[in-house]
mmCIF file of C-alpha atoms in Angstrom:
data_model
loop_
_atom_site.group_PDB
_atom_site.id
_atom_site.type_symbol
_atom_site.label_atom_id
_atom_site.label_comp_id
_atom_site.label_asym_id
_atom_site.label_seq_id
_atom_site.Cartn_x
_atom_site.Cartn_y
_atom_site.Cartn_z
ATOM 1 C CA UNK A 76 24.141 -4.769 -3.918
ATOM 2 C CA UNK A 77 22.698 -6.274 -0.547
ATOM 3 C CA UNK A 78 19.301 -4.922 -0.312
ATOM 4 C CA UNK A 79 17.383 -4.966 3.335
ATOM 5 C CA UNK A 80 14.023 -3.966 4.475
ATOM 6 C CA UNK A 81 12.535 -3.676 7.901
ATOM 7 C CA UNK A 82 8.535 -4.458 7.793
ATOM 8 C CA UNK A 83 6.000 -6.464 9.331
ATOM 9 C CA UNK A 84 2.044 -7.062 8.553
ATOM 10 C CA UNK A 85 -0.279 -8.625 10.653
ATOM 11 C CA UNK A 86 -4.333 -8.958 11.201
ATOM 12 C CA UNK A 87 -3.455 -5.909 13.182
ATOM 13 C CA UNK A 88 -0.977 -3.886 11.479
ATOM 14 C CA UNK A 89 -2.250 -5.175 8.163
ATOM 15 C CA UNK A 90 -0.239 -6.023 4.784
ATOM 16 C CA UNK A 91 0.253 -2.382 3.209
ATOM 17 C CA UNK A 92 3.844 -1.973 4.641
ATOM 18 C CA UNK A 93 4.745 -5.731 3.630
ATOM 19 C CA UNK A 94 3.270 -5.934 0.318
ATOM 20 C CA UNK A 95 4.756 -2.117 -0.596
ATOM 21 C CA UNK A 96 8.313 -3.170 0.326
ATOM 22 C CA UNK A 97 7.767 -6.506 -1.422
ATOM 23 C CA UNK A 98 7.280 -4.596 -4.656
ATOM 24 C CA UNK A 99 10.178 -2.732 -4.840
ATOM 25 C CA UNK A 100 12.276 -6.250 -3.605
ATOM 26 C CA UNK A 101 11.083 -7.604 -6.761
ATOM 27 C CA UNK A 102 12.848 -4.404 -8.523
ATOM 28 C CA UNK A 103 15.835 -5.230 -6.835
ATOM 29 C CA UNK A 104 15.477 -9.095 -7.543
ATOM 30 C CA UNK A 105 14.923 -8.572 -11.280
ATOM 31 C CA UNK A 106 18.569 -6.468 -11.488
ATOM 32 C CA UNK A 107 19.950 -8.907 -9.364
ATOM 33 C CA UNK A 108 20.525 -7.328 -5.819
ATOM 34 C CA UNK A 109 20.620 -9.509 -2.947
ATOM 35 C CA UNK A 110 16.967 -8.947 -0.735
ATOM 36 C CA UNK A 111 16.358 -9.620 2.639
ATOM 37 C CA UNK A 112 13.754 -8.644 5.009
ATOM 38 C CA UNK A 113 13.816 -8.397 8.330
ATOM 39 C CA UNK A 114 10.474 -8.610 10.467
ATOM 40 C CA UNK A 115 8.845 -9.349 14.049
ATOM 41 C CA UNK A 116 9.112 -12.361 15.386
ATOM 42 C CA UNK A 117 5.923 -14.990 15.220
ATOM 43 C CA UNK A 118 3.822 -12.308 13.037
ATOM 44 C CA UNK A 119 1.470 -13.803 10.054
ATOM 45 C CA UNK A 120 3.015 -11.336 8.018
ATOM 46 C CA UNK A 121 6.566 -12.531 8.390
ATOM 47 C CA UNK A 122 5.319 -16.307 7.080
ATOM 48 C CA UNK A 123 4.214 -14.893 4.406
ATOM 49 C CA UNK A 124 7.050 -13.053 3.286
ATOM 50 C CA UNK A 125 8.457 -16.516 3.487
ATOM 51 C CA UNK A 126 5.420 -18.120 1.663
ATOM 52 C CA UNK A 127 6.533 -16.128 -1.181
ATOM 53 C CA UNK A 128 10.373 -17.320 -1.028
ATOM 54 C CA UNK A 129 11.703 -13.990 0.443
ATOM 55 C CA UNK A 130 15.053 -14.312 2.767
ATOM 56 C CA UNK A 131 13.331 -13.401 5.600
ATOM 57 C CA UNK A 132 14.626 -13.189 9.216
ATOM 58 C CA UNK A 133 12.585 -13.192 12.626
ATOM 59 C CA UNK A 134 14.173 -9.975 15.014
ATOM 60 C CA UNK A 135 14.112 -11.607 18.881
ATOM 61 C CA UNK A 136 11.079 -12.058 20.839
ATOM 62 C CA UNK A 137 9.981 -9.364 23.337
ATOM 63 C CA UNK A 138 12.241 -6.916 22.783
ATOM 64 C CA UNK A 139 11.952 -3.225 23.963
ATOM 65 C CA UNK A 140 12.154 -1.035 20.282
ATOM 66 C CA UNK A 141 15.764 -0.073 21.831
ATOM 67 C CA UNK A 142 16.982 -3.316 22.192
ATOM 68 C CA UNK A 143 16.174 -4.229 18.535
ATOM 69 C CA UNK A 144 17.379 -1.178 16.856
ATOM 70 C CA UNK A 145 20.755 -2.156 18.369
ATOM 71 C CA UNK A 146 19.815 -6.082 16.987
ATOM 72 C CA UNK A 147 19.093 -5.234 14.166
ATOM 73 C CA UNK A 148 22.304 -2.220 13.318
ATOM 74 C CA UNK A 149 24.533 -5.368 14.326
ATOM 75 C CA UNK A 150 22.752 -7.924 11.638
ATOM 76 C CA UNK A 151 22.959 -4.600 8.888
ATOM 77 C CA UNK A 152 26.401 -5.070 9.528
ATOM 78 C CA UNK A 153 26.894 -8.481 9.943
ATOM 79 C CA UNK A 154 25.566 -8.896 6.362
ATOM 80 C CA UNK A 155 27.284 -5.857 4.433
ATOM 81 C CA UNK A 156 23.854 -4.334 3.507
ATOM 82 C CA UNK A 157 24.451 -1.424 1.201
ATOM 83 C CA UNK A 158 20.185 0.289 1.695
ATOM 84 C CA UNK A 159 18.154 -0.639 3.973
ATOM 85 C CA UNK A 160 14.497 0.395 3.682
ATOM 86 C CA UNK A 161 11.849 1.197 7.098
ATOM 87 C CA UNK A 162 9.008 1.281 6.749
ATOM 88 C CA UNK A 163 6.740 1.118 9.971
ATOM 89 C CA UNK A 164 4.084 3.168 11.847
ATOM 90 C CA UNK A 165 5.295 1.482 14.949
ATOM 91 C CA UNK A 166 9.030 2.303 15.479
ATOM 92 C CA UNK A 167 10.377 5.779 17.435
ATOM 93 C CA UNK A 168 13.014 8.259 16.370
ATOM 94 C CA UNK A 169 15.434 6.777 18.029
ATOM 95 C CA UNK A 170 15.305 3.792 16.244
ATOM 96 C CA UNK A 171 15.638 5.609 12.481
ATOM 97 C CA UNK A 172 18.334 7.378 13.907
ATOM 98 C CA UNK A 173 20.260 4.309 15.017
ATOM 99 C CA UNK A 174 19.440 2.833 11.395
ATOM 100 C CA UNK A 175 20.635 5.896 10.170
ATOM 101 C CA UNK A 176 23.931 5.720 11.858
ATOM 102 C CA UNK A 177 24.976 1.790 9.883
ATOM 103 C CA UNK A 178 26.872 1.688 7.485
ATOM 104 C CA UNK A 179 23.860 0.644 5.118
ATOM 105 C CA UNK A 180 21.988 4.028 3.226
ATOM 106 C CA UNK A 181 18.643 4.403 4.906
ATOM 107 C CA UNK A 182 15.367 5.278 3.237
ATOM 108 C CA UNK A 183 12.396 5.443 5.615
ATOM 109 C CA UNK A 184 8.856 5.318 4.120
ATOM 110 C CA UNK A 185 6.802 7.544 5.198
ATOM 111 C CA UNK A 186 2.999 8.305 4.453
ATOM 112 C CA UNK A 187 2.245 11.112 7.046
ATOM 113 C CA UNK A 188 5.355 13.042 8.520
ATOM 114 C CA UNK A 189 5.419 10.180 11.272
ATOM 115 C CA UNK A 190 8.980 10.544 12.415
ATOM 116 C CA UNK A 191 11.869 13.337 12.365
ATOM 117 C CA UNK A 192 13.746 11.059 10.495
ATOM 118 C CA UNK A 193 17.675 11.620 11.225
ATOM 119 C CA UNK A 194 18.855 9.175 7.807
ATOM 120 C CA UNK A 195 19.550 9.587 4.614
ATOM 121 C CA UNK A 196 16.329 9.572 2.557
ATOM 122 C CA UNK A 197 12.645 9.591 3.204
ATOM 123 C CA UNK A 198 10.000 8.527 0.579
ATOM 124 C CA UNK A 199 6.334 8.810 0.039
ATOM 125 C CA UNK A 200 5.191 8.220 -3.207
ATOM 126 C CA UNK A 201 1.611 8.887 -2.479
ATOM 127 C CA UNK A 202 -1.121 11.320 -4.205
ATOM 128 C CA UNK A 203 -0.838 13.688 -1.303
ATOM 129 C CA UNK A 204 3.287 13.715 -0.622
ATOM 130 C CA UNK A 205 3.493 17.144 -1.539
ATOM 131 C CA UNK A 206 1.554 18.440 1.335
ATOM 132 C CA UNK A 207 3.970 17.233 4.003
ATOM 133 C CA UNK A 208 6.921 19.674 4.942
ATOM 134 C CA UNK A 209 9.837 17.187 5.948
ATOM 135 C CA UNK A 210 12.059 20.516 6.092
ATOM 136 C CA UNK A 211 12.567 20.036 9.863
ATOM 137 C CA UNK A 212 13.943 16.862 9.204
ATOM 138 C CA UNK A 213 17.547 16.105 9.424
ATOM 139 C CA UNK A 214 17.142 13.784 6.357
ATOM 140 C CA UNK A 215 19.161 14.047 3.473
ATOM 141 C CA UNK A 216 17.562 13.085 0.132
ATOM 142 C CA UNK A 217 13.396 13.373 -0.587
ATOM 143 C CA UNK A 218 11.827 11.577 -3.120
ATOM 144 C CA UNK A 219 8.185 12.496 -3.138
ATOM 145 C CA UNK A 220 4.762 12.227 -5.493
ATOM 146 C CA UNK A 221 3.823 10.364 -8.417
ATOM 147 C CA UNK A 222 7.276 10.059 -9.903
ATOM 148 C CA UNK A 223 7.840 7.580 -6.811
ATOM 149 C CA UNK A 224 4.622 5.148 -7.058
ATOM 150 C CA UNK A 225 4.847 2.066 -5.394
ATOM 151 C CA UNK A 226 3.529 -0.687 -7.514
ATOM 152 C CA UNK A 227 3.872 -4.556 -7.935
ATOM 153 C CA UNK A 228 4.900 -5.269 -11.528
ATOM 154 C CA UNK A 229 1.704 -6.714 -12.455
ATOM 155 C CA UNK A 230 0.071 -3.370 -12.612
ATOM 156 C CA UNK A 231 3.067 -1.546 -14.581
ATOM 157 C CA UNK A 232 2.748 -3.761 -17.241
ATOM 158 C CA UNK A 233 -1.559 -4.274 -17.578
ATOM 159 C CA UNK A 234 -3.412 -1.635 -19.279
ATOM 160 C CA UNK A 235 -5.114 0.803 -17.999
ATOM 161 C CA UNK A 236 -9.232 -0.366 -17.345
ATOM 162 C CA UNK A 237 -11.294 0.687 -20.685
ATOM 163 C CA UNK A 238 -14.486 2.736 -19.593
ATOM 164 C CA UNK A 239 -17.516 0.674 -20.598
ATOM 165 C CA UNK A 240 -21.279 2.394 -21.093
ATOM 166 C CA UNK A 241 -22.774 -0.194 -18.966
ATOM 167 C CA UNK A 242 -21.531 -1.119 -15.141
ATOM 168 C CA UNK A 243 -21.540 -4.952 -14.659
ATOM 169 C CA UNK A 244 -18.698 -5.770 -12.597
ATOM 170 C CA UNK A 245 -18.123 -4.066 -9.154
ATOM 171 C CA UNK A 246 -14.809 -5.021 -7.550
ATOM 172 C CA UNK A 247 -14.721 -4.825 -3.440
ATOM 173 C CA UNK A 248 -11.432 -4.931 -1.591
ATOM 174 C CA UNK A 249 -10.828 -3.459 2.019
ATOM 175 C CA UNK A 250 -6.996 -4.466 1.961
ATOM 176 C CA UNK A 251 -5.414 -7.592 3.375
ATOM 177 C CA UNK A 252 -7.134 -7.857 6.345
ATOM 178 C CA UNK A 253 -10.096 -6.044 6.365
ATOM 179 C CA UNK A 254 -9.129 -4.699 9.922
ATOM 180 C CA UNK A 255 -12.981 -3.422 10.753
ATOM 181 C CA UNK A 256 -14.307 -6.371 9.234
ATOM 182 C CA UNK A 257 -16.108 -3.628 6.788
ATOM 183 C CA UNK A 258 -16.397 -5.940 3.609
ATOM 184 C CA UNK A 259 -19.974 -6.714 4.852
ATOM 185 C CA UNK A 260 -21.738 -3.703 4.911
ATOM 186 C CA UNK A 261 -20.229 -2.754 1.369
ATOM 187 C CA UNK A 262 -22.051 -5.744 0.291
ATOM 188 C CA UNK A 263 -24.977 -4.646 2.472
ATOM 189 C CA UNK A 264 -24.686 -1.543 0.184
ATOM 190 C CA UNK A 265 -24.970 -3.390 -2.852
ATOM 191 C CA UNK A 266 -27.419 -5.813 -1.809
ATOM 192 C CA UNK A 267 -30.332 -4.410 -4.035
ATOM 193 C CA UNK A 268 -28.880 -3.957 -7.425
ATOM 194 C CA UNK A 269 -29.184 -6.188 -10.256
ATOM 195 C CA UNK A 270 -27.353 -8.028 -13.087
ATOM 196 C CA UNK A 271 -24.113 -7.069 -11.777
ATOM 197 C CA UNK A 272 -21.128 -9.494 -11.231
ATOM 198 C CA UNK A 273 -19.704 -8.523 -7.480
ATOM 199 C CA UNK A 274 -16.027 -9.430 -7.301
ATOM 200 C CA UNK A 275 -14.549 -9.763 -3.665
ATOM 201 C CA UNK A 276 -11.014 -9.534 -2.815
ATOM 202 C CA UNK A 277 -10.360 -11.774 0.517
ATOM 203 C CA UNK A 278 -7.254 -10.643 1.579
ATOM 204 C CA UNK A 279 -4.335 -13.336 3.175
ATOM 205 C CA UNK A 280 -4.862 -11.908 6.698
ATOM 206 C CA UNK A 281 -7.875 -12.045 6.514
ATOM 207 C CA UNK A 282 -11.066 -13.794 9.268
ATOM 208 C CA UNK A 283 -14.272 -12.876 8.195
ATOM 209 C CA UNK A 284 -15.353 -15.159 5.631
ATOM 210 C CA UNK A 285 -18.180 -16.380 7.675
ATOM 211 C CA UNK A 286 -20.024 -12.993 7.311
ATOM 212 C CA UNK A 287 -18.618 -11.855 4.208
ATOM 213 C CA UNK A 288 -20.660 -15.275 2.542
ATOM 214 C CA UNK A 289 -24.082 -14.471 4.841
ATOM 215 C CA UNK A 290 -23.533 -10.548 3.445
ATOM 216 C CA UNK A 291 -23.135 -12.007 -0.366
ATOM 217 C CA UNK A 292 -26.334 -14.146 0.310
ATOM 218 C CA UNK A 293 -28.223 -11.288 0.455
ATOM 219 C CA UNK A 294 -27.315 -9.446 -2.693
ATOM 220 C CA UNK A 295 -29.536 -9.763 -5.497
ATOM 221 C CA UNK A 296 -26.299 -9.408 -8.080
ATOM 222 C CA UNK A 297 -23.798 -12.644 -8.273
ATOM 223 C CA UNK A 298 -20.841 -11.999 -5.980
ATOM 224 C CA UNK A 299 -17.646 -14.621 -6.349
ATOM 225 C CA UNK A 300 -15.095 -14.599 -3.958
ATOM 226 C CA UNK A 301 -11.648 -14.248 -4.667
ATOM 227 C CA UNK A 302 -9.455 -15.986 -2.182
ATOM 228 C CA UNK A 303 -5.605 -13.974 -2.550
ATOM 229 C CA UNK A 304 -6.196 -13.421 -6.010
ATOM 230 C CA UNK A 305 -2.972 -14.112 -8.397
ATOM 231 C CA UNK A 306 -3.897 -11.291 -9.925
ATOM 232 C CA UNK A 307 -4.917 -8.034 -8.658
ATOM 233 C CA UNK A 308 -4.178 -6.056 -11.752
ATOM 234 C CA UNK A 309 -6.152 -8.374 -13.819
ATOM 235 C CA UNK A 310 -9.034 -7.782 -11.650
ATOM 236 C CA UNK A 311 -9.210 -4.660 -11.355
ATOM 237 C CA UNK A 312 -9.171 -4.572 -15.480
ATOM 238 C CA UNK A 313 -11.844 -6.440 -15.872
ATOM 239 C CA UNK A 314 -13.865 -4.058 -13.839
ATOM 240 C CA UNK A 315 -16.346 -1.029 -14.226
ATOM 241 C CA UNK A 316 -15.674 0.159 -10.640
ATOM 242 C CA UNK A 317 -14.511 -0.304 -7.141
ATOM 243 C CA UNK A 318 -15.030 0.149 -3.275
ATOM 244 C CA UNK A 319 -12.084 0.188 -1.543
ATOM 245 C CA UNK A 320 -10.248 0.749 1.635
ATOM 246 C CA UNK A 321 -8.273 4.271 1.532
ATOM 247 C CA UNK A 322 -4.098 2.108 1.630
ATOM 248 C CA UNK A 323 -1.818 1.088 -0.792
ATOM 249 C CA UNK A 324 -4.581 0.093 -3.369
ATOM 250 C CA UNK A 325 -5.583 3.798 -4.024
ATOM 251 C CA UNK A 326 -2.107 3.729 -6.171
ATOM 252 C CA UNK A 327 -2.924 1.016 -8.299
ATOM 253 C CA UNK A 328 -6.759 1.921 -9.095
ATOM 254 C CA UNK A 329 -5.636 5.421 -9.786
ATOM 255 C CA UNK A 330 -2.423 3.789 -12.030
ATOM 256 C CA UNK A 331 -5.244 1.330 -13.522
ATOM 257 C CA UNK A 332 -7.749 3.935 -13.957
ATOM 258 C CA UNK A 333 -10.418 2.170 -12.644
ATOM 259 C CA UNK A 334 -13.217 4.929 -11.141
ATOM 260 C CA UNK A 335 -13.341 3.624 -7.437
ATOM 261 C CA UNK A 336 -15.211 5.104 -4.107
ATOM 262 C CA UNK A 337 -13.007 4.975 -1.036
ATOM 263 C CA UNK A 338 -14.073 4.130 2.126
ATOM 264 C CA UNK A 339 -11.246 5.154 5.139
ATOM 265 C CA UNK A 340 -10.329 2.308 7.190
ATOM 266 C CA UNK A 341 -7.605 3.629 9.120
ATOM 267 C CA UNK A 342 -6.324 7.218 10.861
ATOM 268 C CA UNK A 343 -3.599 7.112 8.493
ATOM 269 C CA UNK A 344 -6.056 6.961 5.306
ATOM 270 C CA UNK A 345 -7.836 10.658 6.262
ATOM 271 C CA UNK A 346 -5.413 12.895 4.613
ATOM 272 C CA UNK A 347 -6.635 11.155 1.213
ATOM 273 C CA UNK A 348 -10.152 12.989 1.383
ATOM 274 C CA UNK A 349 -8.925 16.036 1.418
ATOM 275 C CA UNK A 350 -6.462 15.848 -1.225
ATOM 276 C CA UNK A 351 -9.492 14.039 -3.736
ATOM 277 C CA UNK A 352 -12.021 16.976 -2.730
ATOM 278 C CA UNK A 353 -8.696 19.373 -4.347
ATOM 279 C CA UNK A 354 -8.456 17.801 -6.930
ATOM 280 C CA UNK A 355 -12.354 17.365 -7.955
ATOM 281 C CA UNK A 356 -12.202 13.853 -7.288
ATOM 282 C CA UNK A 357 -15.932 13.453 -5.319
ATOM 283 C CA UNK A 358 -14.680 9.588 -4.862
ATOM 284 C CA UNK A 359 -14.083 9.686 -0.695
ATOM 285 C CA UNK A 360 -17.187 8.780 1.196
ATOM 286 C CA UNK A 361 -15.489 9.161 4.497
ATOM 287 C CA UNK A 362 -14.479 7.073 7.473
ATOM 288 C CA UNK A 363 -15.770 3.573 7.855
ATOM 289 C CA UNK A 364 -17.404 4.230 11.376
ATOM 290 C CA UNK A 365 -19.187 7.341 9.639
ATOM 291 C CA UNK A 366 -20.379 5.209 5.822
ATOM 292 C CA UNK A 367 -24.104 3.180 6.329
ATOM 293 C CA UNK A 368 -24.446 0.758 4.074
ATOM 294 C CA UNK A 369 -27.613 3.359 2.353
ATOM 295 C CA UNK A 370 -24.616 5.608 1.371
ATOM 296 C CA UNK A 371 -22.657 3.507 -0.209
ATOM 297 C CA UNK A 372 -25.745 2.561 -2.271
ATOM 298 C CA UNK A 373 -26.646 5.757 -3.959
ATOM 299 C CA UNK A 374 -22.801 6.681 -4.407
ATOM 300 C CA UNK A 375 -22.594 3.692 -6.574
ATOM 301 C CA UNK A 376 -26.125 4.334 -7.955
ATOM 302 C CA UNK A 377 -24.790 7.914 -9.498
ATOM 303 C CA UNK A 378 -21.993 6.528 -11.068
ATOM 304 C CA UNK A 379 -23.716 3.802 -12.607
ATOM 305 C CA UNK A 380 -26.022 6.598 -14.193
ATOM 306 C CA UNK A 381 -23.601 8.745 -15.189
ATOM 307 C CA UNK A 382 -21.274 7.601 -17.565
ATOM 308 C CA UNK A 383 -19.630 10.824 -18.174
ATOM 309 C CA UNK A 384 -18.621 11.710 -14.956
ATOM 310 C CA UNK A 385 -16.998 8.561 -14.796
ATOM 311 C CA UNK A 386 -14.759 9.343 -18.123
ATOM 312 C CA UNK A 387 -13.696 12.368 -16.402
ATOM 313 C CA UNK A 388 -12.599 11.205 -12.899
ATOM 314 C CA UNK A 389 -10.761 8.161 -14.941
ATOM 315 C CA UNK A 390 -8.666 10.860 -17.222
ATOM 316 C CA UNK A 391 -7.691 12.554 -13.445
ATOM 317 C CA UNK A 392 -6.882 9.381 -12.380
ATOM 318 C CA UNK A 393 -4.688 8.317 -15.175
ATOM 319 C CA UNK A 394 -2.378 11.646 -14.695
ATOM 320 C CA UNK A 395 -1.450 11.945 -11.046
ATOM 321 C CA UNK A 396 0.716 8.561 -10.728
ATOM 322 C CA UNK A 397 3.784 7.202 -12.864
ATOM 323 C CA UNK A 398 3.834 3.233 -13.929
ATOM 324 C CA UNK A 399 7.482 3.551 -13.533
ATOM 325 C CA UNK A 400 7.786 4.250 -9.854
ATOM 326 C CA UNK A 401 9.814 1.430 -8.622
ATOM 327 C CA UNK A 402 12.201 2.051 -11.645
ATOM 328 C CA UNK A 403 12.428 5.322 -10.495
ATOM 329 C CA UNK A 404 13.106 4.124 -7.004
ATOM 330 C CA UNK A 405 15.817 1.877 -7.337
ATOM 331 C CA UNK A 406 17.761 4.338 -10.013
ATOM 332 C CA UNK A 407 17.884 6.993 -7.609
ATOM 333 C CA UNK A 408 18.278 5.335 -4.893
ATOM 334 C CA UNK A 409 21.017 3.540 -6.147
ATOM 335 C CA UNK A 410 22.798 6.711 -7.431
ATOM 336 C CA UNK A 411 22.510 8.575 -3.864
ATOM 337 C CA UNK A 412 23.831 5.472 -2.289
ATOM 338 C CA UNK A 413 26.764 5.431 -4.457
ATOM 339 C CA UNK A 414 27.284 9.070 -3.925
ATOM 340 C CA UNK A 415 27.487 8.836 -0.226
ATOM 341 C CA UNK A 416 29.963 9.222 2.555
ATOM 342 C CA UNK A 417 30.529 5.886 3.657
ATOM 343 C CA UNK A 418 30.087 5.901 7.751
ATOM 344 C CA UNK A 419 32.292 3.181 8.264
ATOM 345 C CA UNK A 420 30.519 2.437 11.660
ATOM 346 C CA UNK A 421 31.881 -1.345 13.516
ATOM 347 C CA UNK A 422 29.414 -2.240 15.899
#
């Protein structure tokens, strides 16, 4: 099958909606579907995608979101893509509905109810999916919650991380870009402990390495920089704990187990508190403009006490999300495509 997705990532936008999409691609590489992406024109995010050998095609410069939904229903057809995958915070209903009127089946992700969605499925395989009612959407199919966990392959195979007595490794990541240029004051937060190996994930969109290095200076614990890491999943084993930004890594700490405090970088990220404070996870600290640097301290400080407490919010953890989510994806996927009424649309 001919397998499309329409995503960008930039310093702006950041990597979530790139590097989400890219996971299940590599599903559909590994059964040997045809994947292409399609993705602004000029954007960091779009060299990338061909930095890691993905067909990738620019959509015109300057165009009104009109103009390209009618570019981009003419290059669905032009290639005889069978599913076409959206997933963007920065598109209109109009445009899903255009998508949804190819001849390609349409699955929009969706993290927050953002659009009315007139196509044929909608997914959000997030902690929280349950709490969205998409029943005033015209869409056809839903496939919501843990069953549908978006994960790279590196973290469905790696084991979950064991729980060790003793804390010494702390990993910080604040996604690809860092957007609020926050890694510094968790480092300012961790500045005065000792003996502890300080792991720091520097994203591939990210600018900041100037004052992430003066931040690290002033810790009393080593701190190693990890430039685009090969290997997330192998990181985050090796840990004890984690800050991290409230995106797409929240899947994989909770699939990895690893006991991590979540600081909110983005409007997007807020439903995530309240769904941890229902399910007696106390790991949200809230949003970035609202965290000092002294709070992130004696967050970390109680969980390096209290070994117990971590145990427990790792066994949560380990039950809410499914290693198999892209699996799942593709099967289903794949079976409602096959059991659809072809459109039959010419441009």
């Amino acid at each position: 099958m001919k397998i499309a997705f329409r995503a960008d990532g930039s310093k702006e936008k950041g990597m979530g909606h790139l590097m989400r999409c890219s996971a299940i691609a590599d599903g559909f590489l590994t059964e040997g579907d045809e994947v292409i992406f399609y993705s602004t024109y000029g954007t960091s995010g779009l060299q990338w995608l061909k930095e890691k050998n993905y067909q990738a095609i620019e959509l015109s410069k300057g165009n009104s979101l009109e103009a390209e939904a009618e570019e981009l229903f003419i290059l669905l057809y032009e290639a005889g893509i069978d599913i076409l995958f959206i997933d963007s915070y920065w598109l209109s209903d109009f445009y899903i509905k255009r998508m949804g009127q190819s001849n390609a089946f349409v699955v929009a992700l969706d993290d927050e109810h953002l659009y009315h969605y007139e196509c044929d499925a909608v997914l959000n395989g997030n902690l929280n999916a349950e709490d969205y009612n998409y029943d005033d959407c015209a869409v056809r199919f839903r496939l919501l919650g843990g069953r549908y966990n978006i994960l790279r392959k590196e973290f469905s195979i790696m084991p979950s991380a064991p729980i060790r007595n003793t804390v010494k490794h702390i990993l910080v990541t604040m996604g690809g870009s860092d957007c609020n240029n926050y890694t510094p004051t968790v480092l300012k937060g961790l500045e005065t402990f000792e003996n502890l190996e300080i792991s720091v994930v520097y994203g591939p969109l990210m600018t900041n390495r100037t004052e992430i290095e003066a931040a690290a200076a002033g810790c009393k614990s080593h701190v190693i920089i990890y430039e685009t890491p090969s290997s997330m999943a192998e990181l985050m084993y090796q840990s004890d704990l984690a800050i991290s930004a409230g995106g797409g890594t929240v899947r994989e700490l909770f699939t990895m187990g690893l006991v991590s405090l979540f600081i909110l970088q983005a409007d997007n990220q807020l439903s995530l508190k309240s769904y941890l404070e229902r399910s007696e996870l106390q790991l949200c600290l809230g949003y970035h403009t609202d965290v000092s640097p002294e709070q992130i301290t004696d967050a970390v400080q109680k969980l390096l006490e209290d070994v117990n407490i971590r145990i427990q919010y790792r066994d949560k953890m380990l039950k809410l999300l499914s290693k198999e989510g892209v699996q799942n994806i593709i099967h289903d996927v794949k079976n409602m495509a096959s059991t659809a009424e072809k459109r039959c649309i010419i441009p």
